[in-house]
Coordinates of C-alpha atoms in Angstrom, one line a residue:
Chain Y
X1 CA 171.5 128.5 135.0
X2 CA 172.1 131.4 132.7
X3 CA 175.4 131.8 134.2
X4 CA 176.8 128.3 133.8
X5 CA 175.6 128.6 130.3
X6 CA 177.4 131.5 129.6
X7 CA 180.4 130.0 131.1
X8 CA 179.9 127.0 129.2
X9 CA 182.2 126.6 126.0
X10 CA 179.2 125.8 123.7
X11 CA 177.8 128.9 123.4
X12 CA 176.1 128.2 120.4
X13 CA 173.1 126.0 123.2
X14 CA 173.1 130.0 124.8
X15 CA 172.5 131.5 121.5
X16 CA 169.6 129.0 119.9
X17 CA 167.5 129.3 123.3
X18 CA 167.7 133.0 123.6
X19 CA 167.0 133.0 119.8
X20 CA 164.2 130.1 120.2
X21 CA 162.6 132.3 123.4
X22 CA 162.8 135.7 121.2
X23 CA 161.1 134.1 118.4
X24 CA 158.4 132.1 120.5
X25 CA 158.0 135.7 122.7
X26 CA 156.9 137.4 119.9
X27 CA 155.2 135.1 117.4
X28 CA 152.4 134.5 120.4
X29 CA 152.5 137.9 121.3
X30 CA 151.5 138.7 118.2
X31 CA 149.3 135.7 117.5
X32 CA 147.3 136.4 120.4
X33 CA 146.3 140.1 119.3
X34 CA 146.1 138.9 116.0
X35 CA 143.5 136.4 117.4
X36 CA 141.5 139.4 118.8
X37 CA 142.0 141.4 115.4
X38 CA 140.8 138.5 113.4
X39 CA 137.5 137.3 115.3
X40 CA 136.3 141.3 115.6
X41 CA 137.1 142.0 112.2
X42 CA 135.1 138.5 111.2
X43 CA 131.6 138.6 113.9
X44 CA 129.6 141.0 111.7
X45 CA 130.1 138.8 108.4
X46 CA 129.3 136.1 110.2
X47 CA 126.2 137.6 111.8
X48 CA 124.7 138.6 108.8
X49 CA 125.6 135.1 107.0
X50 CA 123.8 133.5 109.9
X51 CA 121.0 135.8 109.7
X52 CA 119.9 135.8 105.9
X53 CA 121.3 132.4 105.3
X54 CA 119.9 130.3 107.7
X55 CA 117.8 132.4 111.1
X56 CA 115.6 134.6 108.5
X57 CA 114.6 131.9 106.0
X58 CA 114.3 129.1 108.6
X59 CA 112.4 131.6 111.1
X60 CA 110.0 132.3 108.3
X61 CA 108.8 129.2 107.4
X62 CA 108.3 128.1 111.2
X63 CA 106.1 131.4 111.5
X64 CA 104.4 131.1 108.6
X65 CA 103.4 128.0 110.1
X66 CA 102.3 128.4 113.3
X67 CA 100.8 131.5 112.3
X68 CA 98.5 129.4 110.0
X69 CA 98.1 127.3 112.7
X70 CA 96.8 129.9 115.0
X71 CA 94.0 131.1 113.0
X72 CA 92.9 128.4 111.3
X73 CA 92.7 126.8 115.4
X74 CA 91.0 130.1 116.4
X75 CA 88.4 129.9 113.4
X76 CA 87.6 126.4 113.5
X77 CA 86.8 126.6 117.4
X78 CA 84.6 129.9 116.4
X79 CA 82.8 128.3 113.9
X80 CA 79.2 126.4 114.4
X81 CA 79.8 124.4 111.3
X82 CA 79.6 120.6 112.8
X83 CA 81.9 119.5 110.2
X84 CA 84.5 121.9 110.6
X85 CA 84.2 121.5 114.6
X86 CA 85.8 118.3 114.0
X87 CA 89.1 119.8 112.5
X88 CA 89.4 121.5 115.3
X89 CA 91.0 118.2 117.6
X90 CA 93.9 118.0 114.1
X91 CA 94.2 121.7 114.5
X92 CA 95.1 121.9 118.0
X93 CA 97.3 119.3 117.8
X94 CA 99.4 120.4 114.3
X95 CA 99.3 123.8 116.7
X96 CA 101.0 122.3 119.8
X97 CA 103.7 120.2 117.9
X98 CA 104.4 123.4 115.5
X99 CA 104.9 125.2 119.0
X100 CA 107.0 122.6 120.6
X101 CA 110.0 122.9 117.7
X102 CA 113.0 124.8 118.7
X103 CA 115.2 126.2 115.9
X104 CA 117.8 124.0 117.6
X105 CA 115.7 121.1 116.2
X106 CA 115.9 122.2 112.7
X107 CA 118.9 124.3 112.1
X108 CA 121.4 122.8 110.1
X109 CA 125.0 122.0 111.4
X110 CA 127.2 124.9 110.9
X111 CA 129.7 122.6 109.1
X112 CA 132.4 125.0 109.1
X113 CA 132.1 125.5 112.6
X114 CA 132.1 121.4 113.2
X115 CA 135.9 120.8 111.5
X116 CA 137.1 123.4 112.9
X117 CA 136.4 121.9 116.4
X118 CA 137.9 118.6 114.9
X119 CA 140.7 120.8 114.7
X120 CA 140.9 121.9 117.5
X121 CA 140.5 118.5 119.5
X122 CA 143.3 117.5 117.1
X123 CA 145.5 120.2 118.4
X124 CA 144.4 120.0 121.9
X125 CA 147.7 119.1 123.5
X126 CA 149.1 122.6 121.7
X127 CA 146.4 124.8 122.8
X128 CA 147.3 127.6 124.8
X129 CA 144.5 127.6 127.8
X130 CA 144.3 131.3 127.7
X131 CA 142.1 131.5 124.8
X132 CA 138.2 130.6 125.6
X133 CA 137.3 130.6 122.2
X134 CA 133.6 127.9 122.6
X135 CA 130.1 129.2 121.1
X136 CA 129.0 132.4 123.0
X137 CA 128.4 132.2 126.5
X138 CA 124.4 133.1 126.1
X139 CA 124.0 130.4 123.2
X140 CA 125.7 127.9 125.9
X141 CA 123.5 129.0 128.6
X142 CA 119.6 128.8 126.5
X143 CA 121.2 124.9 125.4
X144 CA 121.7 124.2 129.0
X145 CA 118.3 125.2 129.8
X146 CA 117.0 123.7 126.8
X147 CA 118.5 120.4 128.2
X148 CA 116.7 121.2 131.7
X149 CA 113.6 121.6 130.0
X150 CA 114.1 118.3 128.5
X151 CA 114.9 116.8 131.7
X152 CA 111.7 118.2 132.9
X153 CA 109.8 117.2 130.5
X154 CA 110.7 113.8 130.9
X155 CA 110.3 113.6 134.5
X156 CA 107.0 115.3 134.2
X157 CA 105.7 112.3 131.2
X158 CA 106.2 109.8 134.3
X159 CA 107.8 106.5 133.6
X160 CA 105.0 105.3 131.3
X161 CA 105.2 107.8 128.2
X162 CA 106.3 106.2 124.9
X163 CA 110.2 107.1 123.4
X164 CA 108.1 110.2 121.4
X165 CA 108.6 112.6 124.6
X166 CA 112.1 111.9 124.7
X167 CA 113.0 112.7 120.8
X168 CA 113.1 116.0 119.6
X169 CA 111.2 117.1 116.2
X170 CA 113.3 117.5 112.9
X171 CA 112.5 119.0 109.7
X172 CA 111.3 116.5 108.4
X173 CA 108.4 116.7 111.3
X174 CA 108.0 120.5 109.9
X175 CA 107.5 119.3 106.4
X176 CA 104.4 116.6 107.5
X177 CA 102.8 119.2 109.5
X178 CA 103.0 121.7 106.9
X179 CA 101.5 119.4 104.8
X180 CA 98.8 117.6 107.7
X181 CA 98.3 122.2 107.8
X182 CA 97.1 122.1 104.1
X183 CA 95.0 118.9 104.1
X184 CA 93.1 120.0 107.1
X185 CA 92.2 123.7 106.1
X186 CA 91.4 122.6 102.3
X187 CA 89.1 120.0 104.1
X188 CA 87.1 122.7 105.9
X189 CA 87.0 124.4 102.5
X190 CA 90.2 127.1 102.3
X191 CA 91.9 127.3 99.8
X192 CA 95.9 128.9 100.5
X193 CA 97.8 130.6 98.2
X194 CA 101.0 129.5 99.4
X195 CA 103.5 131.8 99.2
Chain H
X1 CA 179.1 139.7 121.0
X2 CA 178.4 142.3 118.4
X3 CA 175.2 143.5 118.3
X4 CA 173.0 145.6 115.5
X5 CA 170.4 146.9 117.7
X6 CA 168.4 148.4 114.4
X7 CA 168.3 144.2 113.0
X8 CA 167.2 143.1 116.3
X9 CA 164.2 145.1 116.4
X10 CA 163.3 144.6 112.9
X11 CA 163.8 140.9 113.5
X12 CA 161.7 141.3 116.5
X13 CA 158.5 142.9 114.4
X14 CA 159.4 140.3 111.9
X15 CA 158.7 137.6 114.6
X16 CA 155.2 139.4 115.8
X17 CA 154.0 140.2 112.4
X18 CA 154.5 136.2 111.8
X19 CA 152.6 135.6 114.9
X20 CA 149.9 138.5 114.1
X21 CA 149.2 137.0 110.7
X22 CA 148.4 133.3 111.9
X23 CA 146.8 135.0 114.8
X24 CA 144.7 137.0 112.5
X25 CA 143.3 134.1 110.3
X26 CA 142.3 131.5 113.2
X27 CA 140.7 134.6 114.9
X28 CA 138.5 135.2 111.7
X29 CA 137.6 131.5 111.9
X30 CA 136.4 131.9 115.3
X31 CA 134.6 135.5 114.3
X32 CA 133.0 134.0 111.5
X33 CA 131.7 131.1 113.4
X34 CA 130.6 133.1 116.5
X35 CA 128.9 135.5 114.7
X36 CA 127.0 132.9 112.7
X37 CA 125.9 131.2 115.4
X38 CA 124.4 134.7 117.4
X39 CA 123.1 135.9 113.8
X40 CA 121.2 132.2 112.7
X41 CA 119.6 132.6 116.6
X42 CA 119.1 136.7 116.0
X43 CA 117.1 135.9 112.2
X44 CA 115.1 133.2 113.2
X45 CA 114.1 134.9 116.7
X46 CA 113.2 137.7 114.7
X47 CA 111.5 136.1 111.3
X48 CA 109.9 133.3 113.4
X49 CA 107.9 136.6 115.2
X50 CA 107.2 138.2 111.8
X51 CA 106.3 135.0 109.8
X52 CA 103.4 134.1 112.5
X53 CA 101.9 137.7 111.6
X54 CA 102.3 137.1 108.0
X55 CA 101.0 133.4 108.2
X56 CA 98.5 134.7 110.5
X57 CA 97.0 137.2 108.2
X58 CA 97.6 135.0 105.1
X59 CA 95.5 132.1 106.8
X60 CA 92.5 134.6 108.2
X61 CA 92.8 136.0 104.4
X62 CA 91.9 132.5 103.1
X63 CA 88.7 132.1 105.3
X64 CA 87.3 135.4 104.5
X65 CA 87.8 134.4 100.9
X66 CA 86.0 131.0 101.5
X67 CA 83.3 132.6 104.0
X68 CA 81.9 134.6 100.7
X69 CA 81.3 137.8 103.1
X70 CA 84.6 139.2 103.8
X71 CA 84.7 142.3 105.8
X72 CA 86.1 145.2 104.8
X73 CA 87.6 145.8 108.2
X74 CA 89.6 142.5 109.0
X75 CA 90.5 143.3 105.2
X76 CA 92.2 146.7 105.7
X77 CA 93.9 144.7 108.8
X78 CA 95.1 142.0 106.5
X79 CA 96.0 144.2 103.8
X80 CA 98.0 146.7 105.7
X81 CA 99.9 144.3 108.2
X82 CA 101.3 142.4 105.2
X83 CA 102.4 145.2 103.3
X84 CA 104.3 146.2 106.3
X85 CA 106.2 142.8 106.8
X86 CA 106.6 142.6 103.6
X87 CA 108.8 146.0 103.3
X88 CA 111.1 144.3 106.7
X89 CA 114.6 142.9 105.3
X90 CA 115.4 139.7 105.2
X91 CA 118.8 140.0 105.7
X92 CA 120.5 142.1 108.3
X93 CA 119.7 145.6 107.6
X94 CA 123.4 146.5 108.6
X95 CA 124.4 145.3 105.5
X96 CA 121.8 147.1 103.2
X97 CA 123.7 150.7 102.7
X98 CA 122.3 153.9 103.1
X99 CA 118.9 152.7 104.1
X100 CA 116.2 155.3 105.5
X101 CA 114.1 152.0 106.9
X102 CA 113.7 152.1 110.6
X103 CA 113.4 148.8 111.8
X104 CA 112.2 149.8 115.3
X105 CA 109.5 151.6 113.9
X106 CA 108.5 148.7 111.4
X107 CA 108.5 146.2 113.7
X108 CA 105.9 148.4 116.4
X109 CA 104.0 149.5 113.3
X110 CA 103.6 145.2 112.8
X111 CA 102.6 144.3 115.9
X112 CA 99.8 146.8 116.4
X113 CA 98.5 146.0 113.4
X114 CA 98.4 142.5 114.3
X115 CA 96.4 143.5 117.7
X116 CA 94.4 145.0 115.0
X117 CA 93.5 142.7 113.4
X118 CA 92.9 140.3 116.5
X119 CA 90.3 142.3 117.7
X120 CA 88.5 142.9 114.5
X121 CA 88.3 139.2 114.5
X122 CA 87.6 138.9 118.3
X123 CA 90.4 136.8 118.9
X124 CA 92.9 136.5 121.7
X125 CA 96.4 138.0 120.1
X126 CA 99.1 135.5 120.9
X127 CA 101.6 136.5 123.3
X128 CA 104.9 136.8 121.6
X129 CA 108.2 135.9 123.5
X130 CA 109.9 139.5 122.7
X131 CA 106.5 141.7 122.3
X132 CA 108.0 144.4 124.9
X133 CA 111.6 144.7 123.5
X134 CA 113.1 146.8 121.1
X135 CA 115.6 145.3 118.2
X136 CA 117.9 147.6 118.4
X137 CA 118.5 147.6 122.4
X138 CA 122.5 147.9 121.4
X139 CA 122.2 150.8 119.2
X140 CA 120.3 153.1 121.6
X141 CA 123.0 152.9 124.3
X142 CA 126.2 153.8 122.3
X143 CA 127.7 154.1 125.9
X144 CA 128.0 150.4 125.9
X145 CA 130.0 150.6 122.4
X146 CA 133.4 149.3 123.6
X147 CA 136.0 151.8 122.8
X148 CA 137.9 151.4 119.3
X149 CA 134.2 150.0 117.8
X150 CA 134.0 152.0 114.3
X151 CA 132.1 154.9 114.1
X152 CA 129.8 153.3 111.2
X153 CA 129.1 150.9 113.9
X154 CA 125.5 152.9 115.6
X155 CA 124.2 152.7 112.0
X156 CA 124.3 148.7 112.1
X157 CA 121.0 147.4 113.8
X158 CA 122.7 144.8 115.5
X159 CA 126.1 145.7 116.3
X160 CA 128.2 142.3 116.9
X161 CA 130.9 144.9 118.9
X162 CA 128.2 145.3 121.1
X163 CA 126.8 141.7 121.6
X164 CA 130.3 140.4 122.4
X165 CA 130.4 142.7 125.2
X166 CA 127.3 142.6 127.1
X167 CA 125.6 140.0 128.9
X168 CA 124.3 137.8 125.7
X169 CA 121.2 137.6 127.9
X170 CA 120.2 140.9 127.4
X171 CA 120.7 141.1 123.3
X172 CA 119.4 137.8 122.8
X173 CA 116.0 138.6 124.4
X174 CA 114.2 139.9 121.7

C-alpha cells in the first residue's frame, strides 16, 4: 500500500495522509493526557462546590428535620398528657415519611452536568470508546440499589397499594412536613425557635 | 525529500500541545462534574448526621422550655452538643486554610454527646448509618495516595485523589 503510494506520481495523496496521521497521532495523544490532567486538576473544586453548595445545606435541613421529628415522637409517646398522646399517631407518621426521603429525591439537577451529557450524545458517533467518563462507579452502584429497593418495595405493597408507594417524595413533600412538624409540636404546646 | 528534523519535532509538540489543551478543558468538565456529584453525596451524608443532633437537641430544648422544670442535666447536654456542631464547617474543611480544627475529633466529640444526652432523657439514641466510621478514612492511609497526588493533599479531609482510586464503596460509607 505504502509502496504503490510512493510509486505513485501523486505524491502529494502520500504526503497529506502521513501529514493527516502525524497530526491526528498527536493531537489525541495529547488530548487524552490532557483529559487526565484536566478532570484531576478539576475533582477537588467540584467536591467542595458539591459539598457547601448543595450536600451541606440540603443535608442540614433534612436533619434538622428528622431530628425534630425524633424527639418530639420520643416525648410525645413518654408523656401521660391524654392530649398530647394523640399527636403521637401525626408524629410517627411526619417521622416515617421524613425517614423515607433520599437526597436523590430532593437534590437539584446538576445542570451543568445535564448539557454536557447532551453533548455528549450529540457527539456520540465521534466518541473515542476508550474514555469511561459516566458518574462515579459507587454513585451508579447506591442508584442501582436504590432502584432495587424500589422494586422491592413495590412488590412488597402487593398489587392493591395506591400510585403513592410507587412515587418518590420531592421537596416540596419536605416543605409540608416541615410545616405539618411545626403545627403539631405548637399544638402540644412548644414553641421552636427556628433556626 | 528534504527534511528539518529540528521543525518536525517542534511541529510534532505543536500537534500534542493542541491536543493537550482541548484535552485539558473537557477533562475539567468531567472533574468538575464528578467531583460535584461525590461532594453533594459526601455533604449531605455528613450534615444530614449532624443536623439530626442539632434538630434533635433544638427540639428536646423546646420541651424543657415548655415543661417549666428544665433540668440542668439534659441542659448541659443540649448546651454543649450544639456548641460543638455549631464550631463543624459547612463547607469542605480542605478549603478552609491553615485550620487547627480536627474534624475526626469533632465529629466523636458530637456523637457522644448526643448518647449523652439520650440517656439523660432515657431515650433510645438513633442508630446512625456511619456511627462506627471515621471521616477521614483516606487521609489516615496516605499509602493509598496514588503517586504524583500533591503533598498538600493529607491535609485535605477528603482527598478527591484518593476517592478516585479506591473502591467508592469504602469512602462513601460514612
Amino acid at each position: 500500500m505504502e509502496d504503490e503510494l510512493l510509486w505513485n506520481d501523486d505524491s502529494r495523496a502520500l504526503q497529506d495522509s502521513e501529514w493527516s496521521k502525524l497530526s491526528s497521532d498527536f493531537t489525541n495523544a495529547g488530548y487524552r493526557e490532557g483529559i487526565t490532567a484536566g478532570k484531576e486538576g478539576a475533582l477537588q473544586e467540584g467536591f467542595d462546590d458539591g459539598y457547601a453548595i448543595v450536600g451541606a445545606p440540603l443535608g442540614r435541613e433534612l436533619g434538622l428535620l428528622r431530628g425534630m421529628a425524633s424527639a418530639l415522637l420520643s416525648f410525645l409517646s413518654k408523656t401521660e398528657n391524654i392530649q398530647k398522646h394523640a399527636g403521637l399517631e401525626e408524629a410517627r407518621d411526619i417521622a416515617s415519611r421524613l425517614t423515607d426521603i433520599r437526597f436523590s429525591d430532593i437534590a437539584p439537577p446538576d445542570l451543568e452536568a445535564e448539557r454536557h451529557a447532551r453533548e455528549h450524545l450529540e457527539a456520540d458517533r465521534k466518541a473515542d470508546e476508550d474514555l469511561d467518563f459516566d458518574t462515579n462507579e459507587g454513585l451508579k452502584e447506591k442508584r442501582a440499589i436504590e432502584s432495587l429497593e424500589d422494586m422491592m418495595k413495590r412488590m412488597g405493597a402487593g398489587v392493591a397499594t395506591s400510585a403513592e408507594v410507587q412515587t418518590r417524595p420531592t421537596a416540596d413533600d419536605v416543605q409540608r412536613l416541615r410545616k405539618r412538624l411545626i403545627a403539631l409540636s405548637e399544638s402540644v404546646g412548644i414553641a421552636l425557635q427556628w433556626s | 525529500m528534504d527534511f528539518d528534523l529540528e521543525a518536525l519535532v517542534n511541529v510534532e509538540q505543536t500537534f500534542y500541545e493542541h491536543g493537550h489543551q482541548d484535552g485539558y478543558a473537557h477533562g475539567r468538565i468531567h472533574g468538575l462534574i464528578e467531583g460535584r456529584a461525590l461532594g453533594r453525596e459526601k455533604g449531605f451524608e455528613m450534615w444530614e448526621e449532624l443536623g439530626f443532633y442539632e434538630g434533635f437537641a433544638t427540639m428536646w430544648h423546646a420541651v424543657q422550655m415548655s415543661q417549666g422544670s428544665p433540668d440542668d442535666r439534659t441542659n448541659h447536654h443540649i448546651k454543649q452538643l450544639l456548641e460543638l456542631i455549631a464550631q463543624f464547617p459547612r463547607t469542605n474543611p480542605s478549603v478552609t486554610e491553615a485550620s487547627d480544627l480536627d474534624i475526626p475529633k469533632l465529629f466523636r466529640q458530637i456523637r457522644s454527646r448526643y448518647k449523652a444526652l439520650c440517656a439523660t432523657l432515657g431515650v433510645r439514641p438513633t442508630l446512625r448509618a456511619g456511627g462506627s466510621s471515621s471521616p477521614t478514612r483516606q487521609v489516615d492511609d496516605p499509602a493509598e495516595l496514588p503517586e504524583g497526588a500533591r503533598p498538600d493533599v493529607s491535609r485535605r479531609v477528603w482527598p478527591m485523589q484518593a476517592a478516585e482510586n479506591q473502591p467508592p464503596r469504602e469512602d462513601l460509607s460514612f
